[in-house]
Structures are given as C-alpha cells and as structure tokens.
Coordinates of C-alpha atoms in Angstrom, one line a residue:
M1180 CA -9.4 -12.2 24.7
M1181 CA -6.7 -14.6 23.6
V1182 CA -9.2 -17.5 23.2
D1183 CA -11.4 -15.3 21.0
Q1184 CA -8.4 -14.4 18.9
Q1185 CA -7.4 -18.0 18.4
S1186 CA -11.0 -18.9 17.5
K1187 CA -11.2 -16.2 15.0
T1188 CA -7.8 -17.3 13.5
K1189 CA -9.1 -20.9 13.1
K1190 CA -12.3 -19.7 11.4
R1191 CA -10.2 -17.5 9.0
I1192 CA -8.0 -20.5 8.1
V1193 CA -11.0 -22.6 7.2
L1194 CA -12.6 -19.7 5.3
L1195 CA -9.3 -19.2 3.5
G1196 CA -9.1 -22.9 2.6
V1197 CA -12.7 -22.9 1.3
A1198 CA -12.1 -19.6 -0.6
S1199 CA -8.9 -21.0 -2.2
G1200 CA -10.8 -24.1 -3.2
M1201 CA -13.6 -22.1 -4.8
I1202 CA -11.1 -20.0 -6.7
A1203 CA -9.3 -23.1 -7.9
L1204 CA -12.5 -24.7 -9.0
L1205 CA -13.7 -21.5 -10.7
L1206 CA -10.4 -21.3 -12.7
A1207 CA -10.7 -25.0 -13.6
F1208 CA -14.3 -24.5 -14.7
L1209 CA -13.4 -21.5 -16.9
T1210 CA -10.4 -23.4 -18.4
L1211 CA -12.5 -26.4 -19.2
G1212 CA -15.3 -24.3 -20.5
F1213 CA -13.0 -22.4 -22.9
N1214 CA -11.5 -25.7 -24.0
E1215 CA -14.9 -27.2 -24.6
F1216 CA -16.1 -24.2 -26.5
Y1217 CA -13.1 -24.3 -28.7
K1218 CA -13.5 -28.0 -29.4
L1219 CA -17.2 -27.7 -30.0
K1220 CA -16.6 -24.9 -32.5
L1221 CA -14.1 -27.0 -34.5
E1222 CA -16.5 -30.0 -34.3
T1223 CA -19.4 -27.9 -35.6
I1224 CA -17.4 -26.4 -38.4
N1225 CA -16.1 -29.7 -39.5
K1226 CA -19.5 -31.3 -39.4
L1227 CA -21.0 -28.4 -41.4
E1228 CA -18.4 -28.8 -44.1
T1229 CA -19.3 -32.5 -44.4
Q1230 CA -23.0 -31.8 -44.3
T1231 CA -22.6 -29.1 -47.0
D1232 CA -20.8 -31.5 -49.3
M1233 CA -23.6 -34.1 -48.7
L1234 CA -26.4 -31.6 -49.3
I1235 CA -24.7 -30.3 -52.5
F1236 CA -24.5 -33.9 -53.7
G1237 CA -28.2 -34.3 -53.0
V1238 CA -29.7 -31.0 -54.2
G1239 CA -27.4 -30.6 -57.2
P1240 CA -29.5 -32.8 -59.6
A1241 CA -32.7 -31.2 -58.2
L1242 CA -31.4 -27.8 -59.2
I1243 CA -30.5 -29.0 -62.7
F1244 CA -33.9 -30.5 -63.3
D1245 CA -35.8 -27.8 -61.2
D1246 CA -37.1 -30.5 -58.9
K1247 CA -38.1 -28.6 -55.7
D1248 CA -39.7 -31.7 -54.1
A1249 CA -36.5 -33.7 -54.4
A1250 CA -34.5 -30.8 -52.9
D1251 CA -37.0 -30.6 -50.0
K1252 CA -36.6 -34.3 -49.2
T1253 CA -32.9 -33.9 -49.1
L1254 CA -33.1 -30.9 -46.7
E1255 CA -35.7 -32.7 -44.5
S1256 CA -32.9 -35.0 -43.4
L1257 CA -31.6 -32.1 -41.3
R1258 CA -34.6 -32.0 -39.0
S1259 CA -32.9 -34.3 -36.4
D1260 CA -29.8 -32.1 -36.3
R1261 CA -30.2 -29.6 -33.4
S1262 CA -27.3 -27.5 -34.6
I1263 CA -29.0 -26.4 -37.8
N1264 CA -31.1 -23.2 -37.7
R1265 CA -31.9 -22.9 -41.4
V1266 CA -30.7 -23.8 -44.8
R1267 CA -31.4 -21.9 -48.1
I1268 CA -30.7 -23.0 -51.7
Y1269 CA -30.4 -20.3 -54.3
N1270 CA -30.3 -20.8 -58.1
T1271 CA -27.9 -19.1 -60.5
K1272 CA -30.1 -16.0 -60.6
G1273 CA -29.7 -15.6 -56.9
Q1274 CA -33.4 -16.5 -56.3
E1275 CA -34.3 -18.8 -53.4
F1276 CA -35.0 -22.2 -54.8
T1277 CA -36.0 -23.9 -51.5
S1278 CA -35.2 -23.7 -47.8
F1279 CA -35.3 -25.6 -44.5
I1280 CA -36.1 -23.6 -41.4
A1281 CA -35.8 -25.1 -37.9
L1282 CA -35.2 -21.8 -36.1
D1283 CA -35.7 -18.6 -38.0
Q1284 CA -32.8 -16.6 -36.5
D1285 CA -29.1 -16.0 -37.2
G1286 CA -26.9 -18.7 -35.8
D1287 CA -23.4 -18.7 -34.3
I1288 CA -21.9 -19.9 -37.6
H1289 CA -22.9 -18.7 -41.1
F1290 CA -21.6 -21.0 -43.8
K1291 CA -21.8 -20.4 -47.6
K1292 CA -20.7 -22.6 -50.5
D1293 CA -21.3 -22.6 -54.3
I1294 CA -23.0 -25.6 -55.9
I1295 CA -20.8 -26.8 -58.8
Y1296 CA -21.8 -29.3 -61.5
Q1297 CA -19.3 -30.2 -64.2
N1298 CA -17.2 -27.0 -63.4
D1299 CA -20.3 -24.8 -63.8
K1300 CA -21.9 -22.9 -60.9
I1301 CA -25.6 -23.9 -60.7
G1302 CA -26.5 -22.4 -57.4
R1303 CA -25.5 -21.5 -53.8
L1304 CA -26.1 -23.1 -50.4
E1305 CA -26.2 -21.1 -47.2
I1306 CA -26.4 -22.6 -43.7
D1307 CA -27.0 -20.9 -40.3
A1308 CA -25.9 -23.1 -37.4
R1309 CA -25.5 -22.9 -33.6
Y1310 CA -23.3 -24.6 -31.0
A1311 CA -25.8 -27.2 -29.9
G1312 CA -25.1 -29.1 -26.7
L1313 CA -22.9 -26.4 -25.2
T1314 CA -25.4 -25.5 -22.5
D1315 CA -25.8 -29.1 -21.6
R1316 CA -22.1 -29.5 -21.3
F1317 CA -21.8 -26.5 -19.0
K1318 CA -24.6 -27.8 -16.8
N1319 CA -22.7 -31.0 -16.4
Y1320 CA -19.6 -29.1 -15.5
I1321 CA -21.5 -27.0 -13.0
I1322 CA -22.9 -30.1 -11.3
I1323 CA -19.4 -31.6 -11.1
V1324 CA -18.0 -28.4 -9.6
L1325 CA -20.7 -28.2 -7.0
I1326 CA -20.2 -31.8 -6.0
I1327 CA -16.4 -31.3 -5.7
F1328 CA -17.0 -28.1 -3.7
V1329 CA -19.4 -29.7 -1.3
L1330 CA -16.9 -32.6 -0.8
S1331 CA -13.9 -30.2 -0.4
I1332 CA -15.4 -28.4 2.7
P1333 CA -15.1 -31.3 5.1
I1334 CA -11.8 -32.4 3.5
T1335 CA -10.4 -28.8 4.0
F1336 CA -11.7 -28.7 7.5
V1337 CA -10.0 -32.0 8.4
L1338 CA -6.7 -31.4 6.6
S1339 CA -6.3 -27.8 7.9
A1340 CA -6.8 -28.9 11.6
P1341 CA -3.0 -29.2 12.3
L1342 CA -2.3 -25.9 10.6
R1343 CA -5.1 -24.2 12.5
D1344 CA -3.7 -25.5 15.8
Q1345 CA -0.2 -24.3 14.9
V1346 CA -1.2 -20.9 13.7
S1347 CA -3.6 -20.5 16.6
Q1348 CA -0.8 -21.3 19.0
A1349 CA 1.6 -18.9 17.2
V1350 CA -1.1 -16.2 17.3
G1351 CA -1.5 -16.8 21.1
Q1352 CA 2.2 -16.5 21.7
L1353 CA 2.4 -13.3 19.5
S1354 CA -0.6 -11.8 21.4
E1355 CA 1.2 -12.5 24.7
M1356 CA 4.4 -10.9 23.4
T1357 CA 2.5 -7.9 22.1
S1358 CA 0.7 -7.4 25.3
S1359 CA 3.9 -7.8 27.3
L1360 CA 5.6 -5.3 24.9
E1361 CA 2.8 -2.8 25.3
R1362 CA 3.0 -3.1 29.1
S1363 CA 6.8 -2.6 29.0
N1364 CA 6.4 0.5 26.7
K1365 CA 3.8 2.0 29.1
E1366 CA 6.0 1.3 32.1
L1367 CA 9.0 2.8 30.3
E1368 CA 7.0 5.9 29.4
T1369 CA 5.7 6.2 32.9
L1370 CA 9.3 5.8 34.3
L1371 CA 10.6 8.5 31.8
Y1372 CA 7.9 10.9 32.9
I1373 CA 8.4 10.3 36.7
V1374 CA 12.2 10.5 36.4
S1375 CA 12.1 13.7 34.3
H1376 CA 9.3 15.3 36.3
D1377 CA 10.1 14.3 39.9
L1378 CA 13.9 14.8 39.7
K1379 CA 13.4 18.4 38.8
E1380 CA 12.3 19.2 42.4
P1381 CA 15.7 18.3 44.1
L1382 CA 17.5 19.8 41.1
R1383 CA 15.6 23.1 41.6
S1384 CA 16.9 23.0 45.3
I1385 CA 20.5 22.5 44.1
E1386 CA 20.3 25.4 41.6
Y1387 CA 18.6 27.6 44.2
F1388 CA 21.1 27.0 47.0
T1389 CA 24.2 27.1 44.7
T1390 CA 23.0 30.5 43.3
A1391 CA 22.4 31.8 46.9
V1392 CA 25.9 30.7 47.9
K1393 CA 27.5 32.2 44.8
E1394 CA 25.8 35.5 45.5
D1395 CA 26.9 35.6 49.2
Y1396 CA 30.2 33.8 49.4
F1397 CA 31.7 33.5 45.9
D1398 CA 34.2 36.3 46.4
K1399 CA 35.5 34.6 49.5
L1400 CA 36.5 31.4 47.6
D1401 CA 39.9 30.8 46.1
D1402 CA 40.3 30.2 42.3
K1403 CA 40.2 26.4 42.6
S1404 CA 37.0 26.5 44.7
K1405 CA 35.4 29.0 42.3
D1406 CA 36.2 26.6 39.4
Y1407 CA 34.6 23.7 41.3
F1408 CA 31.6 25.8 42.1
N1409 CA 31.1 26.8 38.5
R1410 CA 31.4 23.2 37.5
V1411 CA 28.5 22.3 39.9
I1412 CA 26.3 25.1 38.5
T1413 CA 27.1 24.0 34.9
A1414 CA 26.4 20.4 35.7
A1415 CA 23.1 21.3 37.3
G1416 CA 22.1 23.3 34.3
R1417 CA 23.0 20.4 32.0
M1418 CA 21.0 18.1 34.2
R1419 CA 18.0 20.3 33.9
L1420 CA 18.2 20.3 30.1
L1421 CA 18.5 16.5 30.1
L1422 CA 15.5 16.2 32.3
D1423 CA 13.5 18.6 30.0
D1424 CA 14.4 16.5 27.0
I1425 CA 13.5 13.3 28.7
L1426 CA 10.2 14.8 29.7
M1427 CA 9.6 16.0 26.1
M1428 CA 10.5 12.5 24.7
S1429 CA 8.0 10.8 27.1
R1430 CA 5.3 13.3 26.0
A1431 CA 6.1 12.7 22.4
R1432 CA 5.6 8.9 22.8
R1433 CA 2.1 9.6 24.2
M1434 CA 1.3 12.0 21.3
K1435 CA -2.3 11.7 20.1
P1436 CA -2.8 10.6 16.5
P1437 CA -2.5 13.2 13.8
D1438 CA -5.9 14.8 13.2
E1439 CA -5.4 18.3 11.7
I1440 CA -4.8 19.3 8.1
V1441 CA -2.2 22.1 8.1
N1442 CA -0.4 24.0 5.4
G1443 CA 3.3 23.4 5.5
E1444 CA 4.1 27.1 5.3
D1445 CA 2.1 27.7 8.5
L1446 CA 4.2 25.0 10.3
V1447 CA 7.4 26.7 9.1
N1448 CA 6.2 30.2 10.2
E1449 CA 5.2 29.0 13.7
A1450 CA 8.6 27.3 14.2
L1451 CA 10.4 30.4 13.0
A1452 CA 8.3 32.7 15.2
R1453 CA 9.5 30.7 18.3
L1454 CA 13.1 31.0 17.1
E1455 CA 12.9 34.7 16.2
G1456 CA 15.3 35.8 19.0
K1457 CA 18.0 33.3 18.1
I1458 CA 17.6 34.1 14.4
K1459 CA 18.2 37.8 15.0
Q1460 CA 21.1 37.0 17.4
V1461 CA 23.1 35.0 14.8
N1462 CA 21.8 37.2 11.9
A1463 CA 20.7 34.1 10.0
K1464 CA 19.4 34.2 6.4
I1465 CA 16.2 32.1 6.0
T1466 CA 14.8 31.1 2.6
I1467 CA 11.3 29.6 2.5
S1468 CA 9.6 27.9 -0.4
K1469 CA 6.1 29.0 -1.3
E1470 CA 4.9 25.6 -2.6
F1471 CA 4.2 23.6 0.5
P1472 CA 1.4 21.0 0.4
M1473 CA -1.2 20.3 3.1
Y1474 CA -0.1 17.8 5.8
K1475 CA -2.2 15.7 8.2
V1476 CA -0.3 16.2 11.5
E1477 CA -0.5 16.8 15.2
R1478 CA 0.2 20.5 14.9
I1479 CA 2.1 21.1 18.1
W1480 CA 4.5 18.2 17.7
A1481 CA 5.1 18.7 14.0
T1482 CA 6.0 22.3 14.8
Q1483 CA 8.3 21.2 17.6
A1484 CA 10.1 18.7 15.2
L1485 CA 10.6 21.4 12.6
L1486 CA 11.8 23.8 15.3
N1487 CA 14.4 21.3 16.4
L1488 CA 15.7 20.9 12.8
I1489 CA 15.9 24.7 12.3
A1490 CA 17.6 25.2 15.7
N1491 CA 20.2 22.7 14.7
A1492 CA 20.8 24.5 11.5
L1493 CA 21.2 27.8 13.4
K1494 CA 23.7 26.2 15.8
F1495 CA 26.1 24.4 13.5
T1496 CA 28.0 26.7 11.2
N1497 CA 31.4 26.8 9.5
N1498 CA 33.9 28.9 11.4
G1499 CA 31.3 31.4 12.7
Q1500 CA 29.8 32.1 9.3
V1501 CA 26.3 33.5 9.2
P1502 CA 23.8 30.6 8.9
H1503 CA 22.0 30.3 5.6
I1504 CA 19.0 28.0 5.8
E1505 CA 16.6 26.9 3.1
I1506 CA 13.2 25.3 4.0
S1507 CA 11.3 23.5 1.3
P1508 CA 8.8 20.7 0.8
Y1509 CA 9.9 17.1 0.2
K1510 CA 8.0 15.0 -2.3
E1511 CA 9.4 11.7 -3.6
N1512 CA 7.6 8.5 -4.7
G1513 CA 4.4 9.7 -3.2
I1514 CA 6.0 10.6 0.2
I1515 CA 5.6 14.1 1.4
G1516 CA 7.5 16.0 4.1
I1517 CA 9.8 19.1 4.8
V1518 CA 13.5 19.6 4.1
V1519 CA 15.7 21.9 6.2
A1520 CA 19.0 22.5 4.4
D1521 CA 22.0 24.3 5.9
R1522 CA 25.5 25.2 4.8
G1523 CA 27.1 23.9 8.0
P1524 CA 30.0 21.5 8.4
G1525 CA 27.9 18.5 7.4
V1526 CA 27.4 15.1 9.1
P1527 CA 30.0 12.4 8.7
P1528 CA 28.4 9.3 7.1
E1529 CA 29.2 7.1 10.1
F1530 CA 27.1 9.4 12.3
A1531 CA 24.1 9.8 9.9
K1532 CA 21.9 7.3 11.8
K1533 CA 23.5 7.7 15.2
I1534 CA 22.6 11.3 15.7
F1535 CA 18.9 10.4 15.6
E1536 CA 19.4 8.2 18.7
L1537 CA 18.6 9.6 22.1
F1538 CA 21.5 11.6 23.6
Q1539 CA 23.9 10.6 20.8
R1540 CA 25.9 13.4 19.3
A1541 CA 28.4 13.9 16.4
V1542 CA 30.1 16.9 18.2
D1543 CA 31.8 17.5 21.5
R1544 CA 30.1 18.9 24.6
D1545 CA 31.3 22.4 23.9
V1546 CA 28.3 22.8 21.5
E1547 CA 25.1 23.7 23.3
G1548 CA 22.5 20.8 23.5
T1549 CA 21.9 17.4 24.9
G1550 CA 21.7 15.3 21.8
A1551 CA 17.9 14.6 22.2
G1552 CA 16.6 17.1 19.6
L1553 CA 16.9 14.8 16.6
A1554 CA 15.7 11.8 18.6
I1555 CA 12.5 13.7 19.2
V1556 CA 12.3 14.6 15.5
L1557 CA 12.5 10.9 14.6
E1558 CA 9.9 10.0 17.3
V1559 CA 7.5 12.6 15.9
A1560 CA 8.0 11.3 12.4
H1561 CA 7.3 7.8 13.4
R1562 CA 4.2 8.9 15.3
H1563 CA 3.0 10.3 11.9
N1564 CA 3.9 7.1 10.0
G1565 CA 6.8 8.9 8.5
N1566 CA 10.6 9.0 8.9
A1567 CA 13.5 11.4 9.4
W1568 CA 17.1 11.3 8.1
V1569 CA 20.0 13.4 7.0
R1570 CA 21.8 13.5 3.6
P1571 CA 24.7 15.6 2.3
R1572 CA 23.8 18.8 0.5
E1573 CA 25.3 19.5 -2.9
G1574 CA 27.8 22.3 -2.5
G1575 CA 28.3 21.6 1.2
G1576 CA 26.2 21.3 4.3
S1577 CA 23.3 19.0 5.2
E1578 CA 19.7 18.4 4.3
F1579 CA 17.5 17.2 7.2
I1580 CA 14.3 15.6 6.1
I1581 CA 11.1 14.8 8.0
T1582 CA 8.2 13.0 6.3
F1583 CA 4.6 12.5 7.3
A1584 CA 1.9 10.1 6.1
K1585 CA -0.1 11.1 3.0
N1586 CA -3.5 12.8 3.7

C-alpha cells in the first residue's frame, strides 16, 4: 500500500513537471506570437506607406496623360510581393483607371491615399494587403516549442529525481503516521466504549445494594453515617452520568456520515419534544424562527447536539428567573447552522473555548451535569464538517452556535 502510494507520488511529480513545462512553453509561445504579430503589423504598414509613395510617383504621370499601359507596368512590379491582395487606381471622377489583383478578397489592411500633382488631386490609390509570412513564422515557433518540449521531458525526469525521492519518503512517513493515528483513534474509541459500557455492571451492583441497605437499615444509622451513605449514593449517580456521557461520546465519534436532508425546524421540534417535561417544569419561554434552511445531517446526532444546547439554556438562568430561549438559523459567509440564545449569566471569555472540552465546566459541581454536553456538541459539529462556539448576546446572556456543512 505504501509502495503504491510512493510510486503514485513520483508519477505525479513527473507529470507536474511536464505540465508546468508545457504551460511555460505555451505562455512563451503566446507572448512571442503576440510580439511577432505586432512587429509584422508595423512592418507591413511601414512598407505599404513606402510602396504607396513609389506607386504614386510611377502612376501619377500615367494618370495625367491617360496612359493606362504605363500605369499597368508600374503595378506589375507588385506581383512578387505576397502581402498585396489588390491595388486600384481611380481618376478624379472616382472611376477606376486601372487595377492589379493578386487575390480578389479584402485584406487585413486597407490603405488609401490621394494622388497629388502640383498641389492638385489627380486621383486616388487604394491597397488591400495581408500579413504575409505570419503563418510561416508561427510554424517555425511551433517546431521550436515541440523540440524544447521533447527535450524537457528527460531533463525534467532527471532533475526531479532527488525531489521525487524526498517527497516519496515524506509521503511514506506521513502515511505511517496517519495509519498509526487511525489505529490509536480506533483503540481509544474502543477503550471509551468498553470503559463506559462494562463499568456500568459493577456500578449497577453498587447502586442496587446501597439502595437496599438504605431501605432496610438507614434509620438505624447515626447522622454522620447517613451523610457518608448519601455521599456514596450521590457519587454512584454521578459516576453513572459520567459513564453515560463517555458512552455517548464514543458513539458520536463513530457516527456515520451525514446522509439526510432535514428542515431545521424539524430538528428543533424534535429536540423540544424530548425536553417537554423540563420545559414545563421551569416554565420556560421558547421562541422559534420560521425561516430555517435545509441541512444535510445525521438526524439523530444533530438533534442530540441541539438538545444539549437547549438543555443548557434551560439549566443556566439568572437568580431563578424563567428561561427565555430564542432558536434561529445561523447564516454567515455561506456557512449555515443553528443559534440557541439565552438570557442566562453568560460565559466568561476565558471559558469560551474550555467549556467545549470533555468534562470541562465553567460552573461549580452544584449545577446538574458532567461537563460533557458541549464536548458532544462540538464532536457532532466536526463530524458534519462544521463547528460550535459561544459568543456574548447583546443585552445579556449567550448565543451558542452549531454549524453544518453546506448541502
């Protein structure tokens, strides 16, 4: 697998070198071609001006004496000039006096000049010309470019050999590191699952027997023993919550790729339905926007992340005030997501990032929770190629934002 990757990398470097050379040659060819065309145009115009003066000098007397044969002999001298399509001589009445036609079609340059004799206009000369020799010049350039290109391939191959070896070696090392990291991640996910799942069995035994003892012998204990006993029960309950959160985090890391298009309002309604009891208990006021876009998400986990954000907003309030939560779509610079805004105590700036780390909290342990909820939100966001963060809300409180990849 690694050898194949290194071989592919070497081929790509060679192809990149050849492609770069082709592009450079093409640009050089276009630059030279434009320059040659511009030079040829100036040369042709300058030559036409000189030829016009010479023709006027030759056909002027023929016009005066109405000698068409003399004019024809003068124009016949143009036959060897490949740039001339046709020449026409007109008298003062605008009638054609004589003409020379090598190619009866309009040229690239149309040149006109009055024929003056002793300050009097005695006729007019018109020339149609083309850029002769341009095709030949371009053929020569193409041949030169092809020769350079053919020669550049072995040169590129030879000169790129050290670079190919270095890059190939770096790719091999990176591939090893990536494979090692993937193995470590899988081992960590497996360990998280085993720890959270298997430790629940002895924990259930602890909770069962402590409950049985409390029911049968609690009244016989003194106050100090009762306090110790309650501490054991509380610690066991907290351990169960921690194991549940670890299990949820391990499952979130094995989440399948987002594959469902869901309306944001449906996600909000599902999360609120699961929190209905808590919302009624605290008499919370919930305001929901009606302008949610469609999101490509893993529906179950997107709903769970949103539930965690709403649950936090229900939990953290100012001095027992009724929670007032606003849920709306997030859209900025082409990024879409959902905003859960509250009127709680807010999050100190120094904790804005820390609270999204596993088991990190900005409050004391008296507030319900383990500190894993926002870490799960961030994990879900990352699995959707999005992000999650918190910012102060104008007027007090916080705005928690989760974003998803665009559809």
